[in-house]
CSV table of C-alpha atoms and ligand atoms in Angstrom, one decimal:
chain,number,residue,atom,x,y,z
I,1,MET,CA,-5.5,5.4,-27.5
I,2,LYS,CA,-4.9,6.2,-24.3
I,3,PHE,CA,-2.4,3.8,-21.5
I,4,GLY,CA,-2.3,4.3,-17.6
I,5,ALA,CA,1.0,2.9,-15.6
I,6,ILE,CA,1.0,1.9,-11.8
I,7,ASP,CA,4.5,1.6,-10.4
I,8,ALA,CA,3.3,0.8,-6.6
I,9,SER,CA,6.9,0.8,-3.8
I,10,GLY,CA,6.3,0.0,-0.5
I,11,ASN,CA,6.3,3.8,-0.2
I,12,ARG,CA,4.4,4.6,-3.2
I,13,PHE,CA,2.0,4.3,-5.9
I,14,LEU,CA,3.5,6.4,-9.3
I,15,CYS,CA,0.8,6.3,-11.6
I,16,GLY,CA,0.1,8.4,-15.2
I,17,ILE,CA,-1.4,8.3,-18.6
I,18,THR,CA,0.3,7.5,-21.4
I,19,THR,CA,0.3,7.5,-25.5
I,20,GLU,CA,0.3,4.5,-27.7
I,21,ASN,CA,3.9,5.6,-28.1
I,22,GLY,CA,5.0,6.0,-24.2
I,23,ASP,CA,4.4,10.0,-24.0
I,24,THR,CA,3.3,10.4,-20.8
I,25,ILE,CA,0.6,12.8,-20.5
I,26,ASP,CA,-0.2,13.0,-17.0
I,27,LYS,CA,1.5,12.2,-13.7
I,28,ALA,CA,0.5,11.2,-10.0
I,29,VAL,CA,1.7,9.3,-7.0
I,30,PHE,CA,0.0,9.0,-4.3
I,31,LEU,CA,1.7,6.9,-0.9
I,32,THR,CA,1.7,3.3,-0.3
I,33,GLU,CA,-0.9,4.3,3.4
I,34,THR,CA,-3.4,1.2,2.9
I,35,PRO,CA,-4.9,-0.6,0.4
I,36,GLU,CA,-8.4,1.2,2.0
I,37,LYS,CA,-6.6,4.0,1.5
I,38,THR,CA,-4.4,4.0,-1.5
I,39,ILE,CA,-6.5,1.7,-3.6
I,40,PRO,CA,-9.8,4.2,-4.3
I,41,LYS,CA,-7.1,7.2,-5.1
I,42,VAL,CA,-5.7,5.4,-7.4
I,43,ILE,CA,-8.9,4.2,-8.7
I,44,GLU,CA,-10.2,8.1,-9.0
I,45,TYR,CA,-7.5,9.1,-10.5
I,46,PHE,CA,-7.8,6.7,-13.4
I,47,LYS,CA,-12.2,6.9,-13.4
I,48,GLY,CA,-13.2,8.5,-16.5
I,49,LYS,CA,-9.3,8.9,-18.0
I,50,ALA,CA,-10.2,6.4,-20.9
I,51,ILE,CA,-7.3,3.9,-20.7
I,52,SER,CA,-8.1,0.8,-22.4
I,53,ALA,CA,-5.5,-1.0,-20.8
I,54,LEU,CA,-2.6,-1.1,-17.2
I,55,GLY,CA,0.3,-2.0,-16.6
I,56,LEU,CA,0.9,-2.2,-12.9
I,57,GLY,CA,4.6,-3.3,-11.3
I,58,CYS,CA,3.5,-3.9,-7.0
I,59,PHE,CA,6.2,-4.9,-5.0
I,60,GLY,CA,5.7,-8.6,-4.0
I,61,PRO,CA,6.4,-10.7,-3.6
I,62,ILE,CA,3.1,-11.3,-5.8
I,63,ASP,CA,1.5,-13.6,-7.2
I,64,LEU,CA,2.3,-14.1,-11.2
I,65,ASN,CA,0.8,-17.3,-12.0
I,66,PRO,CA,-2.0,-16.7,-14.3
I,67,ASN,CA,-3.0,-20.6,-14.0
I,68,SER,CA,-3.0,-19.9,-9.8
I,69,LYS,CA,-6.2,-18.9,-7.8
I,70,THR,CA,-4.3,-16.2,-6.5
I,71,TYR,CA,-3.6,-14.5,-9.4
I,72,GLY,CA,-2.6,-10.8,-9.2
I,73,TYR,CA,-3.1,-11.0,-4.9
I,74,ILE,CA,0.4,-9.6,-3.2
I,75,LYS,CA,1.5,-12.7,-0.9
I,76,ALA,CA,3.4,-12.5,2.9
I,77,THR,CA,5.2,-8.6,2.2
I,78,PRO,CA,6.0,-7.2,5.6
I,79,LYS,CA,4.5,-4.3,4.4
I,80,LYS,CA,1.3,-4.2,7.0
I,81,GLY,CA,-2.2,-4.1,6.0
I,82,TRP,CA,-1.2,-5.1,2.4
I,83,GLN,CA,-0.3,-8.4,2.5
I,84,ASN,CA,-2.6,-11.5,0.3
I,85,PHE,CA,-4.5,-8.3,-1.6
I,86,ASP,CA,-6.1,-9.2,-5.1
I,87,ILE,CA,-4.5,-5.4,-6.0
I,88,VAL,CA,-5.2,-6.8,-9.7
I,89,GLY,CA,-9.6,-7.8,-9.1
I,90,SER,CA,-10.0,-4.5,-7.3
I,91,LEU,CA,-8.7,-2.6,-10.2
I,92,LYS,CA,-10.0,-4.8,-12.8
I,93,LYS,CA,-13.5,-4.6,-10.6
I,94,ALA,CA,-13.9,-0.7,-11.1
I,95,LEU,CA,-11.9,0.0,-14.3
I,96,ASN,CA,-13.0,-3.4,-15.8
I,97,ILE,CA,-9.9,-2.8,-19.0
I,98,PRO,CA,-6.9,-5.7,-18.8
I,99,ILE,CA,-3.9,-5.0,-16.4
I,100,TYR,CA,-1.1,-6.3,-17.2
I,101,PHE,CA,1.3,-7.6,-13.8
I,102,ASP,CA,4.6,-8.3,-13.5
I,103,SER,CA,7.3,-6.7,-10.2
I,104,HIS,CA,8.0,-2.9,-9.9
I,105,THR,CA,11.9,-4.6,-10.1
I,106,ASN,CA,11.2,-6.5,-13.4
I,107,LEU,CA,9.5,-3.1,-14.7
I,108,ALA,CA,12.2,-1.2,-14.0
I,109,ALA,CA,15.1,-3.7,-15.6
I,110,LEU,CA,12.1,-3.8,-18.3
I,111,GLY,CA,12.1,0.4,-18.6
I,112,GLU,CA,15.9,0.5,-18.9
I,113,THR,CA,16.1,-1.3,-21.5
I,114,ILE,CA,13.6,-0.3,-24.1
I,115,TRP,CA,14.3,3.5,-22.4
I,116,GLY,CA,17.4,3.6,-20.4
I,117,ALA,CA,20.1,2.7,-19.5
I,118,ALA,CA,20.5,-1.0,-20.7
I,119,LYS,CA,19.2,-0.5,-23.9
I,120,ASP,CA,21.7,-2.0,-26.0
I,121,SER,CA,21.4,-5.3,-23.5
I,122,LYS,CA,19.4,-8.6,-23.8
I,123,ASN,CA,20.7,-10.1,-20.8
I,124,THR,CA,20.0,-7.1,-18.3
I,125,ILE,CA,19.5,-6.7,-14.0
I,126,TYR,CA,18.3,-3.9,-12.2
I,127,LEU,CA,18.0,-4.1,-7.9
I,128,THR,CA,17.0,-1.3,-6.0
I,129,ILE,CA,18.1,-0.6,-2.5
I,130,GLY,CA,15.1,1.1,-0.7
I,131,ASN,CA,13.2,-0.2,2.3
I,132,GLY,CA,13.9,-3.8,1.6
I,133,ILE,CA,16.1,-4.6,-1.5
I,134,GLY,CA,14.6,-6.1,-4.4
I,135,GLY,CA,16.0,-7.5,-8.1
I,136,GLY,CA,14.6,-7.9,-11.5
I,137,ALA,CA,16.0,-9.6,-14.8
I,138,ILE,CA,15.4,-10.0,-18.2
I,139,VAL,CA,17.3,-12.8,-19.8
I,140,GLU,CA,17.6,-12.7,-23.7
I,141,ASN,CA,14.8,-9.7,-23.8
I,142,LYS,CA,12.7,-12.1,-21.2
I,143,LEU,CA,11.1,-11.2,-17.9
I,144,VAL,CA,11.9,-13.5,-15.8
I,145,HIS,CA,9.3,-15.6,-14.5
I,146,GLY,CA,9.3,-19.2,-13.1
I,147,MET,CA,7.5,-20.6,-10.6
I,148,MET,CA,7.3,-17.1,-9.7
I,149,HIS,CA,9.3,-13.1,-10.3
I,150,PRO,CA,12.5,-13.1,-9.0
I,151,GLU,CA,13.2,-12.7,-4.9
I,152,MET,CA,17.2,-11.0,-5.3
I,153,GLY,CA,17.1,-8.5,-2.8
I,154,HIS,CA,16.8,-11.7,-0.2
I,155,MET,CA,20.6,-13.2,-2.2
I,156,PHE,CA,22.3,-15.0,1.1
I,157,ILE,CA,25.1,-14.1,1.3
I,158,ASN,CA,28.5,-13.5,3.7
I,159,ARG,CA,28.9,-12.5,6.7
I,160,HIS,CA,31.4,-9.3,7.2
I,161,PRO,CA,34.5,-10.7,9.6
I,162,ARG,CA,33.6,-7.1,11.5
I,163,ASP,CA,29.6,-7.0,11.1
I,164,LYS,CA,27.8,-8.3,14.9
I,165,PHE,CA,24.8,-7.1,13.4
I,166,ILE,CA,21.4,-10.0,13.5
I,167,GLY,CA,20.0,-8.7,10.0
I,168,THR,CA,16.1,-7.3,10.0
I,169,CYS,CA,14.6,-10.2,7.5
I,170,HIS,CA,11.4,-11.4,9.4
I,171,PHE,CA,12.2,-14.7,7.0
I,172,HIS,CA,16.6,-14.6,7.3
I,173,GLY,CA,17.5,-12.4,9.9
I,174,GLY,CA,20.9,-11.1,9.0
I,175,ASN,CA,21.8,-14.2,6.2
I,176,CYS,CA,20.1,-11.9,3.4
I,177,LEU,CA,20.9,-9.2,1.6
I,178,GLU,CA,17.4,-7.5,2.4
I,179,GLY,CA,18.3,-8.2,6.2
I,180,MET,CA,22.0,-6.4,6.2
I,181,ALA,CA,21.6,-4.3,3.5
I,182,SER,CA,18.5,-2.4,3.3
I,183,ILE,CA,18.4,0.9,4.9
I,184,PRO,CA,16.3,-0.5,8.2
I,185,ALA,CA,19.7,-2.7,8.9
I,186,ILE,CA,21.7,0.2,8.0
I,187,GLU,CA,19.6,2.3,10.5
I,188,ARG,CA,19.6,0.1,13.0
I,189,ARG,CA,23.3,-1.3,12.9
I,190,TRP,CA,24.3,2.0,13.1
I,191,HIS,CA,22.2,4.2,15.6
I,192,LYS,CA,22.1,7.0,12.7
I,193,SER,CA,20.2,7.9,9.6
I,194,LEU,CA,21.0,6.3,6.2
I,195,SER,CA,21.6,10.5,5.2
I,196,SER,CA,24.2,11.4,8.9
I,197,LEU,CA,26.2,9.2,8.2
I,198,GLU,CA,30.0,10.2,6.9
I,199,GLU,CA,31.1,9.2,3.6
I,200,ASP,CA,34.4,7.9,5.4
I,201,HIS,CA,32.1,4.7,7.6
I,202,LEU,CA,32.5,2.1,7.7
I,203,ALA,CA,28.9,1.9,6.6
I,204,TRP,CA,29.9,2.1,3.0
I,205,ASP,CA,32.7,-0.3,2.9
I,206,LEU,CA,29.4,-3.6,4.8
I,207,GLN,CA,27.2,-2.0,2.5
I,208,SER,CA,30.3,-2.8,-0.9
I,209,TYR,CA,31.1,-5.3,0.8
I,210,TYR,CA,27.3,-6.6,0.9
I,211,ILE,CA,26.2,-5.5,-3.0
I,212,GLY,CA,29.3,-6.5,-3.8
I,213,HIS,CA,28.4,-10.3,-3.1
I,214,ALA,CA,24.8,-10.4,-4.5
I,215,ILE,CA,26.3,-8.5,-7.5
I,216,VAL,CA,29.0,-11.6,-7.7
I,217,ASN,CA,26.3,-14.2,-7.7
I,218,TYR,CA,23.9,-12.6,-10.1
I,219,ILE,CA,26.9,-12.1,-12.5
I,220,LEU,CA,27.9,-16.3,-12.2
I,221,VAL,CA,24.0,-17.3,-12.1
I,222,LEU,CA,22.7,-15.1,-14.9
I,223,ALA,CA,25.5,-13.2,-17.0
I,224,PRO,CA,23.7,-10.3,-17.0
I,225,GLU,CA,25.2,-7.8,-20.2
I,226,LYS,CA,24.2,-4.6,-17.9
I,227,ILE,CA,24.2,-4.1,-13.9
I,228,ILE,CA,21.6,-1.0,-12.6
I,229,LEU,CA,21.4,-0.7,-8.8
I,230,GLY,CA,18.3,1.9,-7.7
I,231,GLY,CA,17.4,2.7,-4.7
I,232,LEU,CA,17.8,5.2,-1.8
I,233,VAL,CA,20.7,3.6,-0.2
I,234,MET,CA,22.7,4.9,-3.5
I,235,LYS,CA,23.0,7.9,-3.6
I,236,TYR,CA,25.0,8.1,0.1
I,237,GLY,CA,28.4,7.3,0.7
I,238,ASN,CA,30.3,6.8,-3.2
I,239,LEU,CA,29.2,3.0,-3.7
I,240,PHE,CA,29.4,3.1,-7.0
I,241,PRO,CA,33.5,3.1,-7.2
I,242,LYS,CA,33.5,0.6,-3.9
I,243,ILE,CA,30.9,-1.5,-5.7
I,244,ARG,CA,32.6,-1.7,-9.5
I,245,LYS,CA,36.1,-2.6,-6.8
I,246,GLU,CA,35.2,-5.2,-5.2
I,247,VAL,CA,33.1,-6.6,-7.7
I,248,GLN,CA,36.6,-7.5,-9.9
I,249,LYS,CA,37.9,-8.5,-6.3
I,250,LEU,CA,36.2,-11.4,-5.5
I,251,LEU,CA,35.9,-12.2,-9.4
I,252,ASN,CA,39.8,-12.6,-8.8
I,253,GLY,CA,40.1,-12.3,-12.9
I,254,TYR,CA,37.7,-16.2,-13.0
I,255,ILE,CA,35.4,-14.1,-15.7
I,256,LYS,CA,37.7,-12.1,-18.2
I,257,THR,CA,34.6,-10.1,-19.7
I,258,GLU,CA,34.8,-6.2,-21.9
I,259,GLN,CA,31.9,-6.0,-19.0
I,260,ILE,CA,34.3,-6.7,-15.6
I,261,LYS,CA,36.9,-4.7,-17.6
I,262,ASN,CA,35.1,-1.8,-18.5
I,263,ILE,CA,33.2,-1.9,-14.5
I,264,ASP,CA,32.2,1.8,-15.2
I,265,THR,CA,29.8,1.4,-17.6
I,266,TYR,CA,28.7,-2.0,-16.4
I,267,ILE,CA,27.2,-1.8,-12.7
I,268,VAL,CA,25.7,1.9,-13.2
I,269,PRO,CA,22.8,3.9,-11.9
I,270,PRO,CA,19.7,4.1,-14.0
I,271,ASP,CA,19.0,6.7,-17.1
I,272,LEU,CA,15.2,6.8,-15.6
I,273,GLY,CA,16.2,7.7,-11.8
I,274,GLU,CA,13.2,6.7,-10.0
I,275,GLN,CA,11.3,6.4,-12.7
I,276,SER,CA,12.5,3.9,-14.4
I,277,GLY,CA,9.9,0.7,-12.9
I,278,PHE,CA,6.9,3.4,-14.8
I,279,PHE,CA,8.0,3.5,-17.7
I,280,GLY,CA,8.6,-0.8,-17.7
I,281,ALA,CA,4.6,-0.6,-16.9
I,282,VAL,CA,4.5,1.9,-19.7
I,283,ALA,CA,6.6,-0.9,-21.6
I,284,LEU,CA,4.7,-3.7,-20.9
I,285,CYS,CA,1.4,-2.9,-21.7
I,286,LEU,CA,2.5,-1.2,-25.2
I,287,SER,CA,4.6,-4.5,-25.7
I,288,LEU,CA,0.8,-6.8,-24.5
I,289,ILE,CA,-2.2,-5.2,-25.6
I,290,HIS,CA,-2.3,-7.3,-28.5
I,291,ILE,CA,-2.4,-10.7,-26.3
I,292,SER,CA,-5.1,-11.8,-24.1
I,293,GLU,CA,-5.1,-10.6,-20.6
I,294,PRO,CA,-3.9,-13.2,-18.3
I,295,THR,CA,-7.1,-14.2,-16.3
I,296,ARG,CA,-6.7,-17.1,-13.7
I,297,PRO,CA,-9.5,-20.2,-13.1
M,301,ZN,ZN1,15.4,-12.3,3.4
């Protein structure tokens, strides 16, 4: 048996075929343009490949409630053309196979738990910091779904005392993490591209301050055993040590666990690089293949 997997982010659709052991046979990347341009390419790729099911991780917000009439839709995304797009329905109509669906950040957390940096953890947070900020969570070995999936990128945060920037979030301005610490926020605040900011620039103090605040809140609410930080921003500014220091400073000795003490192995980069979400989609597919797929009313 063969399976398909998709990690759909705001920039690209990473598609692939795997064996029933999760070994990748083939991969392809398509840019996230508009549904009219991108989805036919994705369908064309999977058609004729004899896959038995498809795991799909998608940028959000998405409707994951199987009792909702819009189950499988992308909802109020700022990504132009994708608002209220029935992504599961479109793929299902063309491929006619079971499709297992979740947020791409939830699936990144799953991929890292099965094959990556969180192998020893039952409670994992995955946060990606790029053009947007998104987070996924696994609690007691289960992906978190309540009324929807977590939207950790929009966590409300305190403003840095030296920061006057108004923020970029269409919904929360400068009140939320994405509005203050995503790539558009960084570049608009400093009038510089991400890659041209020097390593000693104040920008990185602000980044670690905002990301550190958000992480402390995740720690206090979910008590994760591993926190994984991915996305393009994390490749710049030597952020990991700064964020770890900020988290310990903010906790101020209140949480005394092995993880907080050994924070270098607690807040870490993904082991699977930019493929955490793709492997999460594979893992979702493999784990659910014997369970019937959700059908909306
Ligand atoms: Zn927001």
